[in-house]
Amino acid sequence: MNVTLSLVVSAAVTLASAPALAQERGLDLPGGKPPPTGTGMLVAGSIMTGIGAVNLATSPLCKTSMVPRDTQDVCLGTSLVIGGALAAVGVPLLLVGISRHNNYVDWKRDHRALSALLDVGVAPTRGGAALTWNASF
């Protein structure tokens, strides 16, 4: 028997000149505040490194007959600069994201009961959103 619990989620934005009380207090947990997961850095680093690598790998196409002769040098220089810059920013983001994610996994392993309570998420559904909770017993 499948039981699905759907919950429509609405968000409210508060515009205030001073930070809200919840932002000042932070997350007071008995095991301490969980470290950042590193997911944002992993995603951004992967995207930037991937685009940079593709840009660098396809830069030799600028010297083919597909590109007019008078713009080949500009095309090659632009591809190398943009691809190199994206790769130079993406790789460190990936490395820091991996390090943060490993720290989060270690924290989660050390605080199993607390991490089980924090494994709450939101999943999109046809009628709105569903509140999810992952736990293993």
mmCIF file of N, CA and C in Angstrom:
data_model
loop_
_atom_site.group_PDB
_atom_site.id
_atom_site.type_symbol
_atom_site.label_atom_id
_atom_site.label_comp_id
_atom_site.label_asym_id
_atom_site.label_seq_id
_atom_site.Cartn_x
_atom_site.Cartn_y
_atom_site.Cartn_z
ATOM 1 N N MET A 1 0.842 -1.170 0.000
ATOM 2 C CA MET A 1 0.000 0.000 0.000
ATOM 3 C C MET A 1 0.890 1.238 0.000
ATOM 4 N N ASN A 2 0.691 2.089 -0.968
ATOM 5 C CA ASN A 2 1.464 3.324 -1.072
ATOM 6 C C ASN A 2 0.670 4.482 -0.502
ATOM 7 N N VAL A 3 1.278 5.197 0.388
ATOM 8 C CA VAL A 3 0.646 6.365 0.986
ATOM 9 C C VAL A 3 1.518 7.565 0.658
ATOM 10 N N THR A 4 0.937 8.561 0.057
ATOM 11 C CA THR A 4 1.672 9.756 -0.293
ATOM 12 C C THR A 4 1.104 10.925 0.495
ATOM 13 N N LEU A 5 1.975 11.627 1.153
ATOM 14 C CA LEU A 5 1.582 12.803 1.912
ATOM 15 C C LEU A 5 2.013 14.023 1.124
ATOM 16 N N SER A 6 1.070 14.791 0.675
ATOM 17 C CA SER A 6 1.377 16.002 -0.082
ATOM 18 C C SER A 6 1.119 17.212 0.788
ATOM 19 N N LEU A 7 1.978 18.168 0.637
ATOM 20 C CA LEU A 7 1.880 19.381 1.422
ATOM 21 C C LEU A 7 2.157 20.547 0.496
ATOM 22 N N VAL A 8 1.247 21.468 0.433
ATOM 23 C CA VAL A 8 1.455 22.654 -0.376
ATOM 24 C C VAL A 8 2.318 23.612 0.436
ATOM 25 N N VAL A 9 3.410 24.029 -0.157
ATOM 26 C CA VAL A 9 4.359 24.873 0.544
ATOM 27 C C VAL A 9 4.240 26.288 0.006
ATOM 28 N N SER A 10 4.126 27.227 0.898
ATOM 29 C CA SER A 10 4.126 28.621 0.479
ATOM 30 C C SER A 10 5.238 29.331 1.231
ATOM 31 N N ALA A 11 5.794 30.327 0.611
ATOM 32 C CA ALA A 11 6.896 31.065 1.222
ATOM 33 C C ALA A 11 6.505 32.521 1.375
ATOM 34 N N ALA A 12 6.988 33.124 2.423
ATOM 35 C CA ALA A 12 6.747 34.539 2.663
ATOM 36 C C ALA A 12 8.090 35.231 2.787
ATOM 37 N N VAL A 13 8.181 36.400 2.221
ATOM 38 C CA VAL A 13 9.404 37.175 2.283
ATOM 39 C C VAL A 13 9.155 38.359 3.205
ATOM 40 N N THR A 14 10.021 38.529 4.172
ATOM 41 C CA THR A 14 9.901 39.633 5.106
ATOM 42 C C THR A 14 10.991 40.647 4.792
ATOM 43 N N LEU A 15 10.582 41.839 4.547
ATOM 44 C CA LEU A 15 11.529 42.910 4.287
ATOM 45 C C LEU A 15 11.670 43.721 5.562
ATOM 46 N N ALA A 16 12.858 43.701 6.120
ATOM 47 C CA ALA A 16 13.092 44.423 7.366
ATOM 48 C C ALA A 16 14.479 45.040 7.324
ATOM 49 N N SER A 17 14.640 46.123 8.054
ATOM 50 C CA SER A 17 15.944 46.779 8.086
ATOM 51 C C SER A 17 16.909 46.064 9.010
ATOM 52 N N ALA A 18 16.391 45.298 9.964
ATOM 53 C CA ALA A 18 17.229 44.553 10.909
ATOM 54 C C ALA A 18 17.047 43.058 10.650
ATOM 55 N N PRO A 19 18.073 42.250 10.926
ATOM 56 C CA PRO A 19 17.932 40.812 10.714
ATOM 57 C C PRO A 19 16.859 40.215 11.627
ATOM 58 N N ALA A 20 16.222 39.188 11.138
ATOM 59 C CA ALA A 20 15.178 38.529 11.919
ATOM 60 C C ALA A 20 15.807 37.762 13.077
ATOM 61 N N LEU A 21 15.003 37.453 14.077
ATOM 62 C CA LEU A 21 15.483 36.766 15.276
ATOM 63 C C LEU A 21 16.055 35.385 14.939
ATOM 64 N N ALA A 22 15.424 34.669 13.995
ATOM 65 C CA ALA A 22 15.903 33.334 13.634
ATOM 66 C C ALA A 22 17.294 33.406 13.011
ATOM 67 N N GLN A 23 17.594 34.472 12.306
ATOM 68 C CA GLN A 23 18.915 34.608 11.697
ATOM 69 C C GLN A 23 19.965 34.912 12.754
ATOM 70 N N GLU A 24 19.607 35.652 13.776
ATOM 71 C CA GLU A 24 20.573 36.011 14.812
ATOM 72 C C GLU A 24 20.935 34.815 15.682
ATOM 73 N N ARG A 25 19.943 34.010 16.026
ATOM 74 C CA ARG A 25 20.160 32.900 16.936
ATOM 75 C C ARG A 25 20.908 31.751 16.291
ATOM 76 N N GLY A 26 20.686 31.500 15.021
ATOM 77 C CA GLY A 26 21.336 30.384 14.356
ATOM 78 C C GLY A 26 20.661 29.080 14.733
ATOM 79 N N LEU A 27 21.336 28.006 14.450
ATOM 80 C CA LEU A 27 20.804 26.684 14.710
ATOM 81 C C LEU A 27 21.461 26.132 15.966
ATOM 82 N N ASP A 28 20.704 26.095 17.070
ATOM 83 C CA ASP A 28 21.238 25.600 18.333
ATOM 84 C C ASP A 28 20.910 24.120 18.461
ATOM 85 N N LEU A 29 21.852 23.270 18.104
ATOM 86 C CA LEU A 29 21.665 21.835 18.198
ATOM 87 C C LEU A 29 22.595 21.270 19.255
ATOM 88 N N PRO A 30 22.192 20.188 19.910
ATOM 89 C CA PRO A 30 23.043 19.605 20.955
ATOM 90 C C PRO A 30 24.400 19.146 20.418
ATOM 91 N N GLY A 31 24.459 18.680 19.192
ATOM 92 C CA GLY A 31 25.715 18.198 18.624
ATOM 93 C C GLY A 31 26.476 19.283 17.894
ATOM 94 N N GLY A 32 26.018 20.508 17.979
ATOM 95 C CA GLY A 32 26.654 21.603 17.273
ATOM 96 C C GLY A 32 26.010 21.819 15.915
ATOM 97 N N LYS A 33 26.299 22.944 15.350
ATOM 98 C CA LYS A 33 25.747 23.283 14.047
ATOM 99 C C LYS A 33 26.397 22.405 12.979
ATOM 100 N N PRO A 34 25.594 21.814 12.078
ATOM 101 C CA PRO A 34 26.190 20.977 11.045
ATOM 102 C C PRO A 34 27.028 21.817 10.087
ATOM 103 N N PRO A 35 28.136 21.255 9.610
ATOM 104 C CA PRO A 35 28.964 21.999 8.666
ATOM 105 C C PRO A 35 28.264 22.115 7.322
ATOM 106 N N PRO A 36 28.709 23.022 6.479
ATOM 107 C CA PRO A 36 28.085 23.146 5.157
ATOM 108 C C PRO A 36 28.273 21.861 4.353
ATOM 109 N N THR A 37 27.291 21.556 3.505
ATOM 110 C CA THR A 37 27.337 20.315 2.732
ATOM 111 C C THR A 37 28.284 20.397 1.543
ATOM 112 N N GLY A 38 28.562 21.583 1.048
ATOM 113 C CA GLY A 38 29.446 21.731 -0.097
ATOM 114 C C GLY A 38 28.764 21.511 -1.429
ATOM 115 N N THR A 39 27.464 21.265 -1.410
ATOM 116 C CA THR A 39 26.745 20.966 -2.645
ATOM 117 C C THR A 39 26.785 22.129 -3.633
ATOM 118 N N GLY A 40 26.602 23.339 -3.147
ATOM 119 C CA GLY A 40 26.622 24.501 -4.042
ATOM 120 C C GLY A 40 27.962 24.657 -4.751
ATOM 121 N N MET A 41 29.038 24.477 -4.002
ATOM 122 C CA MET A 41 30.365 24.583 -4.608
ATOM 123 C C MET A 41 30.615 23.442 -5.592
ATOM 124 N N LEU A 42 30.136 22.254 -5.263
ATOM 125 C CA LEU A 42 30.301 21.126 -6.178
ATOM 126 C C LEU A 42 29.561 21.366 -7.488
ATOM 127 N N VAL A 43 28.344 21.865 -7.397
ATOM 128 C CA VAL A 43 27.557 22.118 -8.607
ATOM 129 C C VAL A 43 28.189 23.238 -9.432
ATOM 130 N N ALA A 44 28.508 24.359 -8.786
ATOM 131 C CA ALA A 44 29.101 25.487 -9.511
ATOM 132 C C ALA A 44 30.458 25.105 -10.095
ATOM 133 N N GLY A 45 31.282 24.414 -9.329
ATOM 134 C CA GLY A 45 32.593 24.003 -9.819
ATOM 135 C C GLY A 45 32.501 23.032 -10.975
ATOM 136 N N SER A 46 31.554 22.104 -10.913
ATOM 137 C CA SER A 46 31.375 21.145 -12.006
ATOM 138 C C SER A 46 30.940 21.841 -13.284
ATOM 139 N N ILE A 47 30.001 22.763 -13.159
ATOM 140 C CA ILE A 47 29.516 23.477 -14.340
ATOM 141 C C ILE A 47 30.629 24.324 -14.947
ATOM 142 N N MET A 48 31.314 25.090 -14.111
ATOM 143 C CA MET A 48 32.364 25.967 -14.629
ATOM 144 C C MET A 48 33.531 25.175 -15.223
ATOM 145 N N THR A 49 33.935 24.097 -14.555
ATOM 146 C CA THR A 49 35.029 23.286 -15.077
ATOM 147 C C THR A 49 34.617 22.616 -16.384
ATOM 148 N N GLY A 50 33.401 22.118 -16.447
ATOM 149 C CA GLY A 50 32.925 21.468 -17.666
ATOM 150 C C GLY A 50 32.858 22.416 -18.845
ATOM 151 N N ILE A 51 32.295 23.593 -18.634
ATOM 152 C CA ILE A 51 32.210 24.571 -19.724
ATOM 153 C C ILE A 51 33.605 25.029 -20.133
ATOM 154 N N GLY A 52 34.478 25.260 -19.155
ATOM 155 C CA GLY A 52 35.844 25.663 -19.459
ATOM 156 C C GLY A 52 36.595 24.606 -20.240
ATOM 157 N N ALA A 53 36.434 23.339 -19.850
ATOM 158 C CA ALA A 53 37.117 22.256 -20.553
ATOM 159 C C ALA A 53 36.615 22.110 -21.983
ATOM 160 N N VAL A 54 35.306 22.218 -22.175
ATOM 161 C CA VAL A 54 34.754 22.137 -23.537
ATOM 162 C C VAL A 54 35.243 23.308 -24.369
ATOM 163 N N ASN A 55 35.294 24.487 -23.772
ATOM 164 C CA ASN A 55 35.771 25.665 -24.492
ATOM 165 C C ASN A 55 37.237 25.502 -24.893
ATOM 166 N N LEU A 56 38.053 24.977 -23.989
ATOM 167 C CA LEU A 56 39.467 24.757 -24.308
ATOM 168 C C LEU A 56 39.635 23.652 -25.349
ATOM 169 N N ALA A 57 38.834 22.589 -25.240
ATOM 170 C CA ALA A 57 38.959 21.469 -26.177
ATOM 171 C C ALA A 57 38.517 21.835 -27.582
ATOM 172 N N THR A 58 37.555 22.743 -27.693
ATOM 173 C CA THR A 58 37.061 23.118 -29.020
ATOM 174 C C THR A 58 37.743 24.361 -29.579
ATOM 175 N N SER A 59 38.677 24.949 -28.861
ATOM 176 C CA SER A 59 39.345 26.156 -29.349
ATOM 177 C C SER A 59 40.126 25.932 -30.652
ATOM 178 N N PRO A 60 40.682 24.744 -30.932
ATOM 179 C CA PRO A 60 41.354 24.557 -32.218
ATOM 180 C C PRO A 60 40.422 24.691 -33.423
ATOM 181 N N LEU A 61 39.127 24.575 -33.206
ATOM 182 C CA LEU A 61 38.184 24.762 -34.312
ATOM 183 C C LEU A 61 38.229 26.188 -34.860
ATOM 184 N N CYS A 62 38.738 27.108 -34.070
ATOM 185 C CA CYS A 62 38.839 28.500 -34.510
ATOM 186 C C CYS A 62 39.824 28.649 -35.673
ATOM 187 N N LYS A 63 40.744 27.727 -35.814
ATOM 188 C CA LYS A 63 41.752 27.804 -36.887
ATOM 189 C C LYS A 63 41.377 26.969 -38.104
ATOM 190 N N THR A 64 40.121 26.568 -38.184
ATOM 191 C CA THR A 64 39.666 25.794 -39.337
ATOM 192 C C THR A 64 38.914 26.700 -40.304
ATOM 193 N N SER A 65 38.478 26.109 -41.405
ATOM 194 C CA SER A 65 37.753 26.882 -42.422
ATOM 195 C C SER A 65 36.334 27.232 -41.983
ATOM 196 N N MET A 66 35.894 26.712 -40.835
ATOM 197 C CA MET A 66 34.554 27.047 -40.336
ATOM 198 C C MET A 66 34.477 28.501 -39.873
ATOM 199 N N VAL A 67 35.615 29.081 -39.514
ATOM 200 C CA VAL A 67 35.666 30.461 -39.026
ATOM 201 C C VAL A 67 36.377 31.309 -40.080
ATOM 202 N N PRO A 68 35.835 32.493 -40.397
ATOM 203 C CA PRO A 68 36.507 33.354 -41.384
ATOM 204 C C PRO A 68 37.944 33.673 -40.957
ATOM 205 N N ARG A 69 38.825 33.773 -41.937
ATOM 206 C CA ARG A 69 40.254 33.990 -41.670
ATOM 207 C C ARG A 69 40.541 35.224 -40.825
ATOM 208 N N ASP A 70 39.809 36.298 -41.033
ATOM 209 C CA ASP A 70 40.110 37.541 -40.327
ATOM 210 C C ASP A 70 39.696 37.505 -38.846
ATOM 211 N N THR A 71 38.893 36.538 -38.439
ATOM 212 C CA THR A 71 38.488 36.449 -37.033
ATOM 213 C C THR A 71 39.044 35.213 -36.321
ATOM 214 N N GLN A 72 39.873 34.441 -36.979
ATOM 215 C CA GLN A 72 40.400 33.206 -36.373
ATOM 216 C C GLN A 72 41.246 33.486 -35.128
ATOM 217 N N ASP A 73 42.109 34.494 -35.197
ATOM 218 C CA ASP A 73 42.969 34.790 -34.050
ATOM 219 C C ASP A 73 42.156 35.296 -32.857
ATOM 220 N N VAL A 74 41.163 36.130 -33.122
ATOM 221 C CA VAL A 74 40.307 36.636 -32.051
ATOM 222 C C VAL A 74 39.505 35.483 -31.435
ATOM 223 N N CYS A 75 39.001 34.603 -32.287
ATOM 224 C CA CYS A 75 38.234 33.442 -31.823
ATOM 225 C C CYS A 75 39.094 32.544 -30.936
ATOM 226 N N LEU A 76 40.304 32.259 -31.375
ATOM 227 C CA LEU A 76 41.200 31.391 -30.605
ATOM 228 C C LEU A 76 41.578 32.036 -29.273
ATOM 229 N N GLY A 77 41.941 33.306 -29.302
ATOM 230 C CA GLY A 77 42.312 33.999 -28.067
ATOM 231 C C GLY A 77 41.163 34.064 -27.081
ATOM 232 N N THR A 78 39.987 34.374 -27.565
ATOM 233 C CA THR A 78 38.809 34.454 -26.709
ATOM 234 C C THR A 78 38.475 33.097 -26.103
ATOM 235 N N SER A 79 38.532 32.053 -26.927
ATOM 236 C CA SER A 79 38.237 30.710 -26.431
ATOM 237 C C SER A 79 39.230 30.279 -25.364
ATOM 238 N N LEU A 80 40.501 30.574 -25.578
ATOM 239 C CA LEU A 80 41.515 30.182 -24.597
ATOM 240 C C LEU A 80 41.381 30.969 -23.298
ATOM 241 N N VAL A 81 41.112 32.260 -23.401
ATOM 242 C CA VAL A 81 40.989 33.086 -22.192
ATOM 243 C C VAL A 81 39.743 32.702 -21.400
ATOM 244 N N ILE A 82 38.608 32.591 -22.059
ATOM 245 C CA ILE A 82 37.363 32.261 -21.355
ATOM 246 C C ILE A 82 37.423 30.838 -20.794
ATOM 247 N N GLY A 83 37.894 29.897 -21.618
ATOM 248 C CA GLY A 83 37.998 28.511 -21.148
ATOM 249 C C GLY A 83 38.976 28.369 -19.998
ATOM 250 N N GLY A 84 40.111 29.045 -20.094
ATOM 251 C CA GLY A 84 41.097 28.985 -19.013
ATOM 252 C C GLY A 84 40.593 29.621 -17.732
ATOM 253 N N ALA A 85 39.897 30.749 -17.866
ATOM 254 C CA ALA A 85 39.363 31.429 -16.681
ATOM 255 C C ALA A 85 38.293 30.572 -15.992
ATOM 256 N N LEU A 86 37.396 29.977 -16.781
ATOM 257 C CA LEU A 86 36.362 29.133 -16.189
ATOM 258 C C LEU A 86 36.970 27.903 -15.515
ATOM 259 N N ALA A 87 37.961 27.301 -16.143
ATOM 260 C CA ALA A 87 38.611 26.133 -15.538
ATOM 261 C C ALA A 87 39.401 26.541 -14.288
ATOM 262 N N ALA A 88 40.044 27.708 -14.339
ATOM 263 C CA ALA A 88 40.837 28.169 -13.191
ATOM 264 C C ALA A 88 39.961 28.489 -11.977
ATOM 265 N N VAL A 89 38.724 28.877 -12.203
ATOM 266 C CA VAL A 89 37.805 29.146 -11.094
ATOM 267 C C VAL A 89 37.069 27.864 -10.689
ATOM 268 N N GLY A 90 36.723 27.028 -11.671
ATOM 269 C CA GLY A 90 35.943 25.825 -11.397
ATOM 270 C C GLY A 90 36.674 24.751 -10.621
ATOM 271 N N VAL A 91 37.943 24.527 -10.934
ATOM 272 C CA VAL A 91 38.694 23.464 -10.251
ATOM 273 C C VAL A 91 38.843 23.739 -8.753
ATOM 274 N N PRO A 92 39.224 24.949 -8.321
ATOM 275 C CA PRO A 92 39.273 25.198 -6.871
ATOM 276 C C PRO A 92 37.905 25.077 -6.194
ATOM 277 N N LEU A 93 36.845 25.491 -6.887
ATOM 278 C CA LEU A 93 35.503 25.326 -6.320
ATOM 279 C C LEU A 93 35.198 23.843 -6.098
ATOM 280 N N LEU A 94 35.572 23.017 -7.059
ATOM 281 C CA LEU A 94 35.367 21.580 -6.906
ATOM 282 C C LEU A 94 36.144 21.024 -5.723
ATOM 283 N N LEU A 95 37.398 21.419 -5.589
ATOM 284 C CA LEU A 95 38.234 20.905 -4.511
ATOM 285 C C LEU A 95 37.703 21.323 -3.135
ATOM 286 N N VAL A 96 37.302 22.574 -2.995
ATOM 287 C CA VAL A 96 36.750 23.041 -1.722
ATOM 288 C C VAL A 96 35.407 22.366 -1.460
ATOM 289 N N GLY A 97 34.583 22.207 -2.494
ATOM 290 C CA GLY A 97 33.293 21.532 -2.338
ATOM 291 C C GLY A 97 33.444 20.088 -1.906
ATOM 292 N N ILE A 98 34.438 19.389 -2.457
ATOM 293 C CA ILE A 98 34.695 18.002 -2.055
ATOM 294 C C ILE A 98 35.133 17.949 -0.600
ATOM 295 N N SER A 99 35.998 18.862 -0.208
ATOM 296 C CA SER A 99 36.469 18.902 1.175
ATOM 297 C C SER A 99 35.311 19.171 2.141
ATOM 298 N N ARG A 100 34.462 20.146 1.806
ATOM 299 C CA ARG A 100 33.317 20.463 2.672
ATOM 300 C C ARG A 100 32.331 19.306 2.738
ATOM 301 N N HIS A 101 32.120 18.634 1.608
ATOM 302 C CA HIS A 101 31.193 17.509 1.605
ATOM 303 C C HIS A 101 31.735 16.354 2.452
ATOM 304 N N ASN A 102 33.027 16.120 2.372
ATOM 305 C CA ASN A 102 33.625 15.071 3.206
ATOM 306 C C ASN A 102 33.495 15.406 4.691
ATOM 307 N N ASN A 103 33.689 16.671 5.052
ATOM 308 C CA ASN A 103 33.495 17.093 6.447
ATOM 309 C C ASN A 103 32.052 16.882 6.891
ATOM 310 N N TYR A 104 31.100 17.185 5.993
ATOM 311 C CA TYR A 104 29.691 17.001 6.312
ATOM 312 C C TYR A 104 29.363 15.518 6.499
ATOM 313 N N VAL A 105 29.895 14.668 5.640
ATOM 314 C CA VAL A 105 29.651 13.226 5.770
ATOM 315 C C VAL A 105 30.227 12.704 7.077
ATOM 316 N N ASP A 106 31.412 13.170 7.454
ATOM 317 C CA ASP A 106 32.012 12.769 8.735
ATOM 318 C C ASP A 106 31.148 13.227 9.913
ATOM 319 N N TRP A 107 30.661 14.475 9.852
ATOM 320 C CA TRP A 107 29.804 14.998 10.915
ATOM 321 C C TRP A 107 28.521 14.167 11.006
ATOM 322 N N LYS A 108 27.963 13.835 9.850
ATOM 323 C CA LYS A 108 26.725 13.061 9.805
ATOM 324 C C LYS A 108 26.935 11.669 10.393
ATOM 325 N N ARG A 109 28.097 11.077 10.139
ATOM 326 C CA ARG A 109 28.417 9.763 10.681
ATOM 327 C C ARG A 109 28.575 9.826 12.204
ATOM 328 N N ASP A 110 29.167 10.912 12.707
ATOM 329 C CA ASP A 110 29.380 11.058 14.146
ATOM 330 C C ASP A 110 28.108 11.421 14.906
ATOM 331 N N HIS A 111 27.145 12.017 14.237
ATOM 332 C CA HIS A 111 25.901 12.468 14.865
ATOM 333 C C HIS A 111 24.708 11.819 14.155
ATOM 334 N N ARG A 112 24.630 10.523 14.186
ATOM 335 C CA ARG A 112 23.596 9.786 13.443
ATOM 336 C C ARG A 112 22.175 10.190 13.841
ATOM 337 N N ALA A 113 21.894 10.256 15.130
ATOM 338 C CA ALA A 113 20.534 10.575 15.570
ATOM 339 C C ALA A 113 20.146 11.986 15.154
ATOM 340 N N LEU A 114 21.043 12.922 15.331
ATOM 341 C CA LEU A 114 20.763 14.308 14.971
ATOM 342 C C LEU A 114 20.625 14.472 13.461
ATOM 343 N N SER A 115 21.474 13.795 12.708
ATOM 344 C CA SER A 115 21.406 13.923 11.251
ATOM 345 C C SER A 115 20.128 13.296 10.703
ATOM 346 N N ALA A 116 19.595 12.268 11.387
ATOM 347 C CA ALA A 116 18.332 11.669 10.949
ATOM 348 C C ALA A 116 17.191 12.666 11.080
ATOM 349 N N LEU A 117 17.242 13.503 12.111
ATOM 350 C CA LEU A 117 16.204 14.518 12.278
ATOM 351 C C LEU A 117 16.309 15.620 11.236
ATOM 352 N N LEU A 118 17.518 15.861 10.749
ATOM 353 C CA LEU A 118 17.734 16.938 9.789
ATOM 354 C C LEU A 118 17.552 16.509 8.346
ATOM 355 N N ASP A 119 17.306 15.227 8.096
ATOM 356 C CA ASP A 119 17.151 14.730 6.733
ATOM 357 C C ASP A 119 15.744 15.008 6.203
ATOM 358 N N VAL A 120 15.328 16.243 6.266
ATOM 359 C CA VAL A 120 14.019 16.667 5.793
ATOM 360 C C VAL A 120 14.219 17.445 4.501
ATOM 361 N N GLY A 121 13.353 17.195 3.548
ATOM 362 C CA GLY A 121 13.479 17.885 2.271
ATOM 363 C C GLY A 121 12.116 18.188 1.678
ATOM 364 N N VAL A 122 12.132 18.861 0.552
ATOM 365 C CA VAL A 122 10.925 19.201 -0.180
ATOM 366 C C VAL A 122 11.086 18.677 -1.596
ATOM 367 N N ALA A 123 10.082 17.961 -2.085
ATOM 368 C CA ALA A 123 10.102 17.423 -3.439
ATOM 369 C C ALA A 123 8.913 17.990 -4.208
ATOM 370 N N PRO A 124 9.136 18.407 -5.451
ATOM 371 C CA PRO A 124 8.021 18.932 -6.236
ATOM 372 C C PRO A 124 7.058 17.813 -6.636
ATOM 373 N N THR A 125 5.769 18.109 -6.602
ATOM 374 C CA THR A 125 4.737 17.177 -7.059
ATOM 375 C C THR A 125 3.819 17.907 -8.016
ATOM 376 N N ARG A 126 2.899 17.173 -8.598
ATOM 377 C CA ARG A 126 1.990 17.761 -9.577
ATOM 378 C C ARG A 126 1.140 18.872 -8.975
ATOM 379 N N GLY A 127 0.679 18.690 -7.753
ATOM 380 C CA GLY A 127 -0.204 19.664 -7.126
ATOM 381 C C GLY A 127 0.505 20.677 -6.242
ATOM 382 N N GLY A 128 1.801 20.661 -6.166
ATOM 383 C CA GLY A 128 2.534 21.590 -5.310
ATOM 384 C C GLY A 128 3.867 21.027 -4.887
ATOM 385 N N ALA A 129 3.962 20.593 -3.643
ATOM 386 C CA ALA A 129 5.223 20.050 -3.131
ATOM 387 C C ALA A 129 4.918 19.019 -2.052
ATOM 388 N N ALA A 130 5.867 18.136 -1.826
ATOM 389 C CA ALA A 130 5.737 17.125 -0.786
ATOM 390 C C ALA A 130 6.881 17.260 0.181
ATOM 391 N N LEU A 131 6.585 17.137 1.449
ATOM 392 C CA LEU A 131 7.597 17.173 2.491
ATOM 393 C C LEU A 131 8.134 15.750 2.639
ATOM 394 N N THR A 132 9.451 15.600 2.573
ATOM 395 C CA THR A 132 10.064 14.264 2.668
ATOM 396 C C THR A 132 10.943 14.179 3.897
ATOM 397 N N TRP A 133 11.082 12.968 4.405
ATOM 398 C CA TRP A 133 11.972 12.713 5.529
ATOM 399 C C TRP A 133 12.593 11.350 5.289
ATOM 400 N N ASN A 134 13.921 11.308 5.257
ATOM 401 C CA ASN A 134 14.641 10.056 5.024
ATOM 402 C C ASN A 134 15.227 9.581 6.338
ATOM 403 N N ALA A 135 14.966 8.326 6.656
ATOM 404 C CA ALA A 135 15.542 7.723 7.848
ATOM 405 C C ALA A 135 15.644 6.220 7.608
ATOM 406 N N SER A 136 16.628 5.607 8.219
ATOM 407 C CA SER A 136 16.750 4.156 8.134
ATOM 408 C C SER A 136 16.791 3.587 9.540
ATOM 409 N N PHE A 137 16.155 2.474 9.733
ATOM 410 C CA PHE A 137 16.043 1.853 11.052
ATOM 411 C C PHE A 137 16.638 0.469 10.998
#
